[in-house]
mmCIF file of C-alpha atoms (C1' of nucleotides) in Angstrom:
data_model
loop_
_atom_site.group_PDB
_atom_site.id
_atom_site.type_symbol
_atom_site.label_atom_id
_atom_site.label_comp_id
_atom_site.label_asym_id
_atom_site.label_seq_id
_atom_site.Cartn_x
_atom_site.Cartn_y
_atom_site.Cartn_z
ATOM 1 C CA MET A 1 -0.273 0.224 0.301
ATOM 2 C CA SER A 2 1.329 3.495 -1.117
ATOM 3 C CA VAL A 3 1.181 6.239 1.090
ATOM 4 C CA SER A 4 -0.047 9.026 -0.098
ATOM 5 C CA LYS A 5 2.149 12.729 0.945
ATOM 6 C CA THR A 6 -1.272 14.984 1.235
ATOM 7 C CA ILE A 7 -2.986 13.060 3.718
ATOM 8 C CA PRO A 8 -1.714 12.468 6.577
ATOM 9 C CA VAL A 9 -0.392 8.613 7.758
ATOM 10 C CA ALA A 10 -2.628 8.898 10.899
ATOM 11 C CA TRP A 11 -5.907 9.226 9.106
ATOM 12 C CA GLN A 12 -4.851 6.046 6.471
ATOM 13 C CA ARG A 13 -4.175 4.219 9.184
ATOM 14 C CA THR A 14 -7.826 3.014 8.822
ATOM 15 C CA HIS A 15 -7.238 1.830 5.534
ATOM 16 C CA ASP A 16 -4.592 -0.499 6.031
ATOM 17 C CA HIS A 17 -6.440 -3.773 6.176
ATOM 18 C CA GLY A 18 -4.780 -6.019 3.963
ATOM 19 C CA GLN A 19 -2.856 -7.539 7.113
ATOM 20 C CA CYS A 20 -4.855 -6.350 9.728
ATOM 21 C CA ILE A 21 -7.771 -8.753 9.811
ATOM 22 C CA ALA A 22 -6.319 -11.689 10.857
ATOM 23 C CA GLY A 23 -3.679 -9.919 13.075
ATOM 24 C CA ALA A 24 -7.339 -8.638 14.995
ATOM 25 C CA ILE A 25 -8.728 -11.856 14.961
ATOM 26 C CA ASP A 26 -5.480 -13.610 16.565
ATOM 27 C CA ALA A 27 -5.256 -10.604 19.089
ATOM 28 C CA ALA A 28 -9.075 -11.313 19.863
ATOM 29 C CA ALA A 29 -8.651 -15.511 20.240
ATOM 30 C CA ARG A 30 -5.353 -15.015 22.243
ATOM 31 C CA ILE A 31 -7.238 -12.731 24.769
ATOM 32 C CA CYS A 32 -10.003 -15.170 24.641
ATOM 33 C CA GLU A 33 -7.864 -17.578 25.977
ATOM 34 C CA SER A 34 -6.320 -16.126 28.432
ATOM 35 C CA ARG A 35 -9.615 -14.882 30.366
ATOM 36 C CA GLY A 36 -10.536 -18.140 29.518
ATOM 37 C CA ILE A 37 -13.542 -17.867 27.107
ATOM 38 C CA ARG A 38 -15.314 -18.843 23.800
ATOM 39 C CA LEU A 39 -14.362 -17.537 20.858
ATOM 40 C CA THR A 40 -17.366 -19.058 19.100
ATOM 41 C CA PRO A 41 -17.004 -19.716 14.998
ATOM 42 C CA LEU A 42 -19.740 -17.955 14.717
ATOM 43 C CA ARG A 43 -18.015 -14.698 17.027
ATOM 44 C CA ARG A 44 -14.886 -14.987 15.397
ATOM 45 C CA ARG A 45 -16.701 -15.145 11.870
ATOM 46 C CA VAL A 46 -18.887 -11.716 12.845
ATOM 47 C CA LEU A 47 -15.315 -10.345 13.979
ATOM 48 C CA GLU A 48 -14.200 -10.997 11.165
ATOM 49 C CA LEU A 49 -16.966 -9.213 9.032
ATOM 50 C CA VAL A 50 -17.208 -6.398 11.378
ATOM 51 C CA TRP A 51 -13.293 -6.222 10.017
ATOM 52 C CA GLU A 52 -13.618 -6.759 6.450
ATOM 53 C CA ASN A 53 -15.780 -3.967 6.076
ATOM 54 C CA HIS A 54 -13.157 -0.999 6.112
ATOM 55 C CA LYS A 55 -16.037 1.218 7.812
ATOM 56 C CA PRO A 56 -18.793 0.852 10.099
ATOM 57 C CA VAL A 57 -21.438 -1.727 9.584
ATOM 58 C CA GLY A 58 -24.872 -1.615 10.892
ATOM 59 C CA ALA A 59 -25.942 -4.857 12.750
ATOM 60 C CA TYR A 60 -28.201 -5.757 9.692
ATOM 61 C CA GLY A 61 -25.322 -4.970 7.125
ATOM 62 C CA LEU A 62 -23.573 -7.897 8.982
ATOM 63 C CA LEU A 63 -26.394 -9.441 9.418
ATOM 64 C CA ASP A 64 -27.149 -9.914 5.348
ATOM 65 C CA GLU A 65 -23.124 -10.761 4.976
ATOM 66 C CA LEU A 66 -23.509 -13.704 7.736
ATOM 67 C CA LYS A 67 -26.746 -14.941 6.335
ATOM 68 C CA ARG A 68 -25.373 -15.746 2.725
ATOM 69 C CA GLU A 69 -23.148 -18.613 4.477
ATOM 70 C CA HIS A 70 -25.020 -19.205 7.773
ATOM 71 C CA SER A 71 -28.176 -18.994 6.899
ATOM 72 C CA SER A 72 -30.108 -19.818 10.229
ATOM 73 C CA ALA A 73 -28.635 -16.111 11.372
ATOM 74 C CA ALA A 74 -31.363 -13.798 12.744
ATOM 75 C CA PRO A 75 -31.010 -10.298 14.066
ATOM 76 C CA PRO A 76 -30.457 -12.071 17.470
ATOM 77 C CA THR A 77 -27.404 -13.558 16.375
ATOM 78 C CA ILE A 78 -25.499 -11.003 15.140
ATOM 79 C CA TYR A 79 -26.609 -8.075 18.502
ATOM 80 C CA ARG A 80 -25.923 -11.167 20.483
ATOM 81 C CA ALA A 81 -21.782 -11.984 18.708
ATOM 82 C CA LEU A 82 -21.697 -8.213 18.854
ATOM 83 C CA ASP A 83 -22.375 -7.645 22.447
ATOM 84 C CA PHE A 84 -19.817 -10.196 22.986
ATOM 85 C CA LEU A 85 -17.276 -8.609 21.146
ATOM 86 C CA MET A 86 -18.564 -5.054 22.469
ATOM 87 C CA GLU A 87 -17.589 -6.727 25.912
ATOM 88 C CA GLN A 88 -14.409 -8.096 25.327
ATOM 89 C CA GLY A 89 -13.754 -4.671 23.904
ATOM 90 C CA PHE A 90 -12.738 -6.188 20.390
ATOM 91 C CA VAL A 91 -15.517 -4.134 18.589
ATOM 92 C CA HIS A 92 -16.937 -0.415 19.542
ATOM 93 C CA ARG A 93 -20.029 1.116 18.760
ATOM 94 C CA ILE A 94 -20.352 4.239 17.028
ATOM 95 C CA GLN A 95 -23.286 5.841 19.172
ATOM 96 C CA SER A 96 -23.997 8.444 16.375
ATOM 97 C CA LEU A 97 -24.352 6.062 13.292
ATOM 98 C CA ASN A 98 -25.918 3.163 15.271
ATOM 99 C CA ALA A 99 -22.856 1.034 13.288
ATOM 100 C CA TYR A 100 -20.101 -0.998 14.395
ATOM 101 C CA VAL A 101 -16.263 -0.991 13.815
ATOM 102 C CA GLY A 102 -13.173 -3.120 15.078
ATOM 103 C CA CYS A 103 -11.104 -1.990 17.877
ATOM 104 C CA ASN A 104 -7.496 -1.134 16.856
ATOM 105 C CA ASP A 105 -6.486 -1.646 20.152
ATOM 106 C CA PRO A 106 -7.970 -4.266 22.317
ATOM 107 C CA GLY A 107 -7.054 -4.889 25.561
ATOM 108 C CA HIS A 108 -6.424 -1.020 25.970
ATOM 109 C CA SER A 109 -8.920 1.235 27.559
ATOM 110 C CA HIS A 110 -11.058 2.123 25.446
ATOM 111 C CA LYS A 111 -11.398 5.778 25.931
ATOM 112 C CA GLY A 112 -10.706 6.985 22.389
ATOM 113 C CA ILE A 113 -11.786 9.498 19.916
ATOM 114 C CA PHE A 114 -14.250 8.543 16.367
ATOM 115 C CA LEU A 115 -13.436 11.018 14.097
ATOM 116 C CA ILE A 116 -16.235 10.081 11.321
ATOM 117 C CA CYS A 117 -16.321 11.063 7.677
ATOM 118 C CA ASN A 118 -19.551 12.579 7.008
ATOM 119 C CA ASP A 119 -18.665 11.611 3.326
ATOM 120 C CA CYS A 120 -17.043 8.753 2.631
ATOM 121 C CA GLY A 121 -18.346 7.368 6.176
ATOM 122 C CA ASP A 122 -15.010 6.142 7.182
ATOM 123 C CA ALA A 123 -14.085 6.281 10.956
ATOM 124 C CA LEU A 124 -10.396 6.847 12.381
ATOM 125 C CA GLU A 125 -10.201 6.009 16.153
ATOM 126 C CA ILE A 126 -7.441 8.068 17.969
ATOM 127 C CA GLU A 127 -5.891 6.549 21.049
ATOM 128 C CA ASP A 128 -5.949 9.953 23.461
ATOM 129 C CA LYS A 129 -6.152 10.414 27.106
ATOM 130 C CA GLY A 130 -6.602 14.064 27.268
ATOM 131 C CA VAL A 131 -10.394 14.145 26.500
ATOM 132 C CA ALA A 132 -11.044 11.447 28.575
ATOM 133 C CA ASN A 133 -8.797 12.979 31.993
ATOM 134 C CA THR A 134 -10.750 16.197 31.060
ATOM 135 C CA ILE A 135 -14.220 14.405 31.198
ATOM 136 C CA ASP A 136 -13.046 12.588 34.249
ATOM 137 C CA ARG A 137 -12.022 15.321 36.416
ATOM 138 C CA PHE A 138 -15.676 17.068 35.325
ATOM 139 C CA ALA A 139 -17.544 13.704 36.635
ATOM 140 C CA SER A 140 -15.774 14.160 39.807
ATOM 141 C CA ARG A 141 -15.934 17.478 40.903
ATOM 142 C CA LEU A 142 -19.661 16.833 40.460
ATOM 143 C CA GLY A 143 -19.486 13.950 42.266
ATOM 144 C CA PHE A 144 -20.922 11.559 39.022
ATOM 145 C CA LEU A 145 -19.624 7.931 38.960
ATOM 146 C CA LEU A 146 -18.456 7.428 35.378
ATOM 147 C CA THR A 147 -18.495 4.332 33.879
ATOM 148 C CA SER A 148 -17.961 4.839 30.236
ATOM 149 C CA GLN A 149 -17.772 7.534 27.662
ATOM 150 C CA SER A 150 -17.947 8.426 23.940
ATOM 151 C CA VAL A 151 -16.382 10.620 21.687
ATOM 152 C CA GLU A 152 -17.550 11.041 18.406
ATOM 153 C CA ALA A 153 -16.690 14.314 16.038
ATOM 154 C CA ALA A 154 -18.287 14.608 12.562
ATOM 155 C CA GLY A 155 -16.806 16.020 9.733
ATOM 156 C CA LEU A 156 -14.699 15.408 6.444
ATOM 157 C CA CYS A 157 -11.658 13.498 5.683
ATOM 158 C CA PRO A 158 -8.460 14.866 3.958
ATOM 159 C CA GLY A 159 -9.248 12.784 1.005
ATOM 160 C CA CYS A 160 -13.000 13.936 0.769
ATOM 161 C CA GLN A 161 -12.059 17.314 1.370
ATOM 162 C CA GLU A 162 -10.075 17.124 -2.158
ATOM 163 C CA ALA A 163 -12.930 16.139 -4.371
ATOM 164 C CA MET B 1 -36.658 24.990 45.022
ATOM 165 C CA SER B 2 -34.120 23.314 47.888
ATOM 166 C CA VAL B 3 -30.820 22.727 47.523
ATOM 167 C CA SER B 4 -29.381 19.987 49.291
ATOM 168 C CA LYS B 5 -26.274 20.169 50.605
ATOM 169 C CA THR B 6 -24.305 16.888 49.267
ATOM 170 C CA ILE B 7 -25.074 17.502 46.031
ATOM 171 C CA PRO B 8 -22.956 19.883 43.951
ATOM 172 C CA VAL B 9 -24.788 22.712 42.729
ATOM 173 C CA ALA B 10 -24.455 22.254 38.945
ATOM 174 C CA TRP B 11 -25.412 18.729 38.551
ATOM 175 C CA GLN B 12 -28.780 20.045 40.304
ATOM 176 C CA ARG B 13 -29.198 22.967 37.650
ATOM 177 C CA THR B 14 -30.508 20.353 35.296
ATOM 178 C CA HIS B 15 -33.908 19.946 37.528
ATOM 179 C CA ASP B 16 -34.384 23.140 38.087
ATOM 180 C CA HIS B 17 -37.500 23.349 35.424
ATOM 181 C CA GLY B 18 -40.527 25.451 37.175
ATOM 182 C CA GLN B 19 -39.419 28.849 35.081
ATOM 183 C CA CYS B 20 -36.532 27.787 32.998
ATOM 184 C CA ILE B 21 -39.617 26.579 29.722
ATOM 185 C CA ALA B 22 -41.053 30.061 29.558
ATOM 186 C CA GLY B 23 -37.566 31.463 29.069
ATOM 187 C CA ALA B 24 -36.547 29.066 26.951
ATOM 188 C CA ILE B 25 -39.283 29.354 24.863
ATOM 189 C CA ASP B 26 -38.939 33.210 24.863
ATOM 190 C CA ALA B 27 -35.289 32.977 24.314
ATOM 191 C CA ALA B 28 -36.018 30.429 20.982
ATOM 192 C CA ALA B 29 -38.997 32.957 19.657
ATOM 193 C CA ARG B 30 -36.312 35.927 19.909
ATOM 194 C CA ILE B 31 -33.415 34.120 18.184
ATOM 195 C CA CYS B 32 -36.013 33.130 15.618
ATOM 196 C CA GLU B 33 -37.185 36.274 14.939
ATOM 197 C CA SER B 34 -33.382 37.934 14.281
ATOM 198 C CA ARG B 35 -32.912 34.780 11.836
ATOM 199 C CA GLY B 36 -35.910 35.562 9.848
ATOM 200 C CA ILE B 37 -37.335 31.929 10.253
ATOM 201 C CA ARG B 38 -40.686 30.648 12.180
ATOM 202 C CA LEU B 39 -40.644 29.366 15.667
ATOM 203 C CA THR B 40 -44.849 27.558 14.205
ATOM 204 C CA PRO B 41 -47.169 26.957 17.134
ATOM 205 C CA LEU B 42 -46.236 23.307 16.428
ATOM 206 C CA ARG B 43 -42.379 23.783 17.110
ATOM 207 C CA ARG B 44 -43.044 25.750 19.589
ATOM 208 C CA ARG B 45 -45.223 23.477 21.165
ATOM 209 C CA VAL B 46 -42.522 20.442 20.704
ATOM 210 C CA LEU B 47 -40.400 22.889 22.239
ATOM 211 C CA GLU B 48 -42.139 23.004 24.941
ATOM 212 C CA LEU B 49 -42.765 19.603 25.579
ATOM 213 C CA VAL B 50 -38.909 19.002 25.177
ATOM 214 C CA TRP B 51 -38.831 21.004 28.297
ATOM 215 C CA GLU B 52 -41.628 19.544 29.729
ATOM 216 C CA ASN B 53 -40.302 16.495 30.279
ATOM 217 C CA HIS B 54 -37.317 16.992 32.633
ATOM 218 C CA LYS B 55 -34.972 14.197 31.237
ATOM 219 C CA PRO B 56 -34.180 13.210 27.490
ATOM 220 C CA VAL B 57 -36.969 11.860 25.796
ATOM 221 C CA GLY B 58 -37.778 9.489 22.600
ATOM 222 C CA ALA B 59 -39.403 10.906 19.485
ATOM 223 C CA TYR B 60 -41.797 8.628 20.007
ATOM 224 C CA GLY B 61 -42.594 9.671 23.578
ATOM 225 C CA LEU B 62 -42.821 13.293 22.340
ATOM 226 C CA LEU B 63 -45.210 11.972 19.617
ATOM 227 C CA ASP B 64 -47.683 10.446 22.254
ATOM 228 C CA GLU B 65 -47.735 13.180 23.801
ATOM 229 C CA LEU B 66 -48.659 15.749 20.967
ATOM 230 C CA LYS B 67 -51.005 13.353 19.346
ATOM 231 C CA ARG B 68 -53.446 13.970 22.435
ATOM 232 C CA GLU B 69 -53.899 17.811 21.750
ATOM 233 C CA HIS B 70 -53.101 17.234 18.407
ATOM 234 C CA SER B 71 -54.287 13.948 16.465
ATOM 235 C CA SER B 72 -52.943 14.623 13.288
ATOM 236 C CA ALA B 73 -49.066 14.038 14.619
ATOM 237 C CA ALA B 74 -47.438 11.381 12.775
ATOM 238 C CA PRO B 75 -44.100 10.160 13.270
ATOM 239 C CA PRO B 76 -42.531 12.862 10.703
ATOM 240 C CA THR B 77 -44.559 15.538 12.333
ATOM 241 C CA ILE B 78 -42.028 15.130 16.012
ATOM 242 C CA TYR B 79 -39.160 14.771 13.306
ATOM 243 C CA ARG B 80 -39.508 17.475 11.079
ATOM 244 C CA ALA B 81 -40.293 19.272 14.268
ATOM 245 C CA LEU B 82 -36.944 18.041 16.299
ATOM 246 C CA ASP B 83 -34.722 18.391 13.027
ATOM 247 C CA PHE B 84 -35.691 22.253 12.757
ATOM 248 C CA LEU B 85 -35.074 22.359 16.161
ATOM 249 C CA MET B 86 -31.700 20.825 16.599
ATOM 250 C CA GLU B 87 -30.738 22.707 13.420
ATOM 251 C CA GLN B 88 -31.742 26.102 15.252
ATOM 252 C CA GLY B 89 -29.389 24.643 18.429
ATOM 253 C CA PHE B 90 -32.730 24.680 20.692
ATOM 254 C CA VAL B 91 -32.241 20.722 21.015
ATOM 255 C CA HIS B 92 -29.992 18.693 21.773
ATOM 256 C CA ARG B 93 -29.962 14.850 20.250
ATOM 257 C CA ILE B 94 -28.439 12.482 23.241
ATOM 258 C CA GLN B 95 -26.663 10.212 20.774
ATOM 259 C CA SER B 96 -26.258 6.960 23.628
ATOM 260 C CA LEU B 97 -30.019 7.069 24.116
ATOM 261 C CA ASN B 98 -31.809 8.188 20.817
ATOM 262 C CA ALA B 99 -33.289 11.223 23.141
ATOM 263 C CA TYR B 100 -33.304 14.768 22.840
ATOM 264 C CA VAL B 101 -33.134 17.297 25.347
ATOM 265 C CA GLY B 102 -33.666 21.101 25.611
ATOM 266 C CA CYS B 103 -30.073 23.175 24.862
ATOM 267 C CA ASN B 104 -29.877 25.156 28.417
ATOM 268 C CA ASP B 105 -27.641 27.488 26.213
ATOM 269 C CA PRO B 106 -29.021 28.027 22.609
ATOM 270 C CA GLY B 107 -27.326 30.730 20.721
ATOM 271 C CA HIS B 108 -24.057 29.125 22.337
ATOM 272 C CA SER B 109 -21.206 26.911 20.723
ATOM 273 C CA HIS B 110 -23.102 22.959 21.018
ATOM 274 C CA LYS B 111 -19.722 22.059 21.966
ATOM 275 C CA GLY B 112 -20.851 20.960 25.783
ATOM 276 C CA ILE B 113 -20.717 17.554 27.154
ATOM 277 C CA PHE B 114 -23.344 15.471 28.636
ATOM 278 C CA LEU B 115 -23.083 13.483 31.890
ATOM 279 C CA ILE B 116 -25.870 10.718 31.663
ATOM 280 C CA CYS B 117 -27.155 9.076 34.037
ATOM 281 C CA ASN B 118 -27.777 5.547 33.765
ATOM 282 C CA ASP B 119 -30.012 5.088 36.779
ATOM 283 C CA CYS B 120 -32.443 7.986 37.038
ATOM 284 C CA GLY B 121 -32.192 8.972 33.082
ATOM 285 C CA ASP B 122 -31.487 12.795 33.575
ATOM 286 C CA ALA B 123 -28.984 14.214 31.623
ATOM 287 C CA LEU B 124 -26.776 17.284 32.631
ATOM 288 C CA GLU B 125 -25.290 19.848 30.102
ATOM 289 C CA ILE B 126 -21.809 21.063 30.894
ATOM 290 C CA GLU B 127 -20.191 23.403 29.075
ATOM 291 C CA ASP B 128 -16.493 23.445 28.131
ATOM 292 C CA LYS B 129 -14.266 24.437 25.749
ATOM 293 C CA GLY B 130 -11.183 22.353 27.271
ATOM 294 C CA VAL B 131 -12.646 19.056 25.175
ATOM 295 C CA ALA B 132 -14.046 20.865 22.192
ATOM 296 C CA ASN B 133 -10.504 22.820 21.739
ATOM 297 C CA THR B 134 -8.783 19.154 22.387
ATOM 298 C CA ILE B 135 -10.639 17.248 19.575
ATOM 299 C CA ASP B 136 -10.392 20.572 17.327
ATOM 300 C CA ARG B 137 -6.923 20.375 17.548
ATOM 301 C CA PHE B 138 -6.554 16.531 16.837
ATOM 302 C CA ALA B 139 -8.893 17.059 13.816
ATOM 303 C CA SER B 140 -6.833 19.788 12.537
ATOM 304 C CA ARG B 141 -3.912 18.074 12.862
ATOM 305 C CA LEU B 142 -5.006 15.138 11.062
ATOM 306 C CA GLY B 143 -6.629 17.575 8.114
ATOM 307 C CA PHE B 144 -9.948 16.647 9.024
ATOM 308 C CA LEU B 145 -12.947 19.021 8.894
ATOM 309 C CA LEU B 146 -15.203 19.459 11.914
ATOM 310 C CA THR B 147 -18.213 20.113 11.774
ATOM 311 C CA SER B 148 -20.215 18.785 15.147
ATOM 312 C CA GLN B 149 -19.151 17.246 17.457
ATOM 313 C CA SER B 150 -21.175 14.623 20.572
ATOM 314 C CA VAL B 151 -19.341 14.008 23.859
ATOM 315 C CA GLU B 152 -21.398 12.130 26.300
ATOM 316 C CA ALA B 153 -20.186 10.271 29.091
ATOM 317 C CA ALA B 154 -22.764 7.654 31.234
ATOM 318 C CA GLY B 155 -22.875 6.828 35.036
ATOM 319 C CA LEU B 156 -24.409 7.541 38.263
ATOM 320 C CA CYS B 157 -25.297 10.949 39.377
ATOM 321 C CA PRO B 158 -24.760 11.859 42.593
ATOM 322 C CA GLY B 159 -28.286 10.989 43.865
ATOM 323 C CA CYS B 160 -28.377 7.712 42.304
ATOM 324 C CA GLN B 161 -25.646 6.735 44.068
ATOM 325 C CA GLU B 162 -26.655 7.520 47.831
ATOM 326 C CA ALA B 163 -29.468 4.849 47.216
ATOM 327 C "C1'" DT C 1 -19.313 -42.726 29.948
ATOM 328 C "C1'" DC C 2 -23.484 -40.511 30.765
ATOM 329 C "C1'" DA C 3 -25.675 -36.941 33.887
ATOM 330 C "C1'" DG C 4 -26.567 -32.502 34.662
ATOM 331 C "C1'" DC C 5 -25.444 -28.097 34.583
ATOM 332 C "C1'" DT C 6 -23.838 -23.607 32.267
ATOM 333 C "C1'" DT C 7 -23.362 -21.415 27.478
ATOM 334 C "C1'" DT C 8 -24.299 -20.586 23.290
ATOM 335 C "C1'" DT C 9 -27.780 -20.255 19.955
ATOM 336 C "C1'" DG C 10 -31.640 -21.556 16.953
ATOM 337 C "C1'" DT C 11 -36.485 -19.816 16.020
ATOM 338 C "C1'" DT C 12 -40.145 -16.702 15.917
ATOM 339 C "C1'" DA C 13 -42.501 -12.171 17.269
ATOM 340 C "C1'" DT C 14 -42.565 -7.641 18.508
ATOM 341 C "C1'" DC C 15 -40.945 -3.013 19.972
ATOM 342 C "C1'" DT C 16 -38.718 1.183 18.749
ATOM 343 C "C1'" DT C 17 -36.757 4.439 16.259
ATOM 344 C "C1'" DA C 18 -36.338 6.702 11.580
ATOM 345 C "C1'" DT C 19 -37.381 7.974 6.681
ATOM 346 C "C1'" DA C 20 -39.349 8.058 2.368
ATOM 347 C "C1'" DT C 21 -42.901 10.154 -0.391
ATOM 348 C "C1'" DC C 22 -46.557 12.778 -2.320
ATOM 349 C "C1'" DG C 23 -50.361 15.534 -1.643
ATOM 350 C "C1'" DT C 24 -52.221 19.541 0.583
ATOM 351 C "C1'" DA C 25 -52.343 23.551 2.828
ATOM 352 C "C1'" DA C 26 -50.369 27.874 4.888
ATOM 353 C "C1'" DC C 27 -46.945 32.281 3.797
ATOM 354 C "C1'" DG C 28 -44.673 35.866 2.091
ATOM 355 C "C1'" DG C 29 -42.447 38.646 -1.286
ATOM 356 C "C1'" DC C 30 -44.021 41.291 -5.090
ATOM 357 C "C1'" DG D 1 -54.005 38.159 -6.609
ATOM 358 C "C1'" DC D 2 -50.158 35.657 -8.268
ATOM 359 C "C1'" DC D 3 -46.136 32.168 -7.513
ATOM 360 C "C1'" DG D 4 -42.739 30.556 -4.951
ATOM 361 C "C1'" DT D 5 -41.173 28.490 -0.791
ATOM 362 C "C1'" DT D 6 -41.890 26.885 3.176
ATOM 363 C "C1'" DA D 7 -44.326 23.816 6.271
ATOM 364 C "C1'" DC D 8 -47.596 20.400 7.593
ATOM 365 C "C1'" DG D 9 -50.523 15.605 6.555
ATOM 366 C "C1'" DA D 10 -51.197 11.178 5.732
ATOM 367 C "C1'" DT D 11 -49.797 6.335 4.334
ATOM 368 C "C1'" DA D 12 -46.064 3.236 3.996
ATOM 369 C "C1'" DT D 13 -41.983 1.245 4.734
ATOM 370 C "C1'" DA D 14 -37.110 0.571 6.066
ATOM 371 C "C1'" DA D 15 -33.861 0.253 9.739
ATOM 372 C "C1'" DG D 16 -32.397 -0.916 14.629
ATOM 373 C "C1'" DA D 17 -32.629 -3.620 18.736
ATOM 374 C "C1'" DT D 18 -34.999 -7.302 21.669
ATOM 375 C "C1'" DA D 19 -38.188 -10.807 24.282
ATOM 376 C "C1'" DA D 20 -39.230 -14.868 25.158
ATOM 377 C "C1'" DC D 21 -38.985 -19.884 25.101
ATOM 378 C "C1'" DA D 22 -36.847 -24.066 22.568
ATOM 379 C "C1'" DA D 23 -32.906 -26.692 21.093
ATOM 380 C "C1'" DA D 24 -28.022 -27.818 20.460
ATOM 381 C "C1'" DA D 25 -23.317 -27.977 22.574
ATOM 382 C "C1'" DG D 26 -19.971 -27.773 25.390
ATOM 383 C "C1'" DC D 27 -18.118 -28.473 30.374
ATOM 384 C "C1'" DT D 28 -17.563 -30.666 34.664
ATOM 385 C "C1'" DG D 29 -17.789 -34.364 38.531
ATOM 386 C "C1'" DA D 30 -19.400 -39.026 39.641
#
DNA sequence: TCAGCTTTTGTTATCTTATATCGTAACGGC
DNA sequence: GCCGTTACGATATAAGATAACAAAAGCTGA
């Protein structure tokens, strides 16, 4: 894969999928192993499908793909798998899109930021402590006990601005 | 309204609704006036309904309330009104709840943070430049052109922790 | 090994949220 | 008063998510 000079590398990371999928699945498998839980064929396949789309995908999009090879699949099939994958931190849900995307860095804190392109639909996950810490400070100042947070920003990615 | 000593005042702001509704409607009316757009009776009523619930409300919840007095209301009625109110910055959408809430401070930047209580369902809007600026910096560093952002944190508010 | 438990998946139905589409009515400038 | 624009009415349907219960698969220990 060649890297354009006009587009920051960090943005392109999302597009660099070829080998990433296998890596992500392997990582998930190892994590499951170490946690003593089961990455069943179904769950593994859904995780693959999430990664094979290089963009956030809706649950029913995944379901359509899964049905091609697994005709018994129904909405609960997908949602159960996604719930599992999210609990384990392998997949993120993009709230503003009702869509799901593979986590670049499972095992980590999951307090990332998503930059979502309104044109091409791609989403870049940024790991950052700064925003999360600011939110933490606000919460504790107000006596609020945090359990999760979601930071999403939408706009136009470098590639789509050119067009 | 009395202010508990164990709960930070800022959190309680959300609950102080009595006079706020009229104020919010008036503010919206003035802003519409100055922008040369129309706060029709329907739109005004939907804005009131949003405020009358002191928590984020779903579109179909609003629709049920609207139907009582306006039997012709249907989903598009509510969604059109909400779209208008959001465009004008009078109402926020809470992505993680698919729900809508009045904006404490229309006319302002709309780069707030929401702290959402998983127990009582209340949402506190915090105006903060820090998080927004951090996101802006990330975006411009990556060449991303921002148009909107959504920062939501969930957990337990002070009141619900006591229980 | 197989009985009994836990976890996962199958199956059907239903619920919630949101849009598409097309027709009609109200408003506002000229 | 005409006419373009904007707003609303009405129906249908898409899209997203969950409830509830049955069946199968995997694990565990006698």
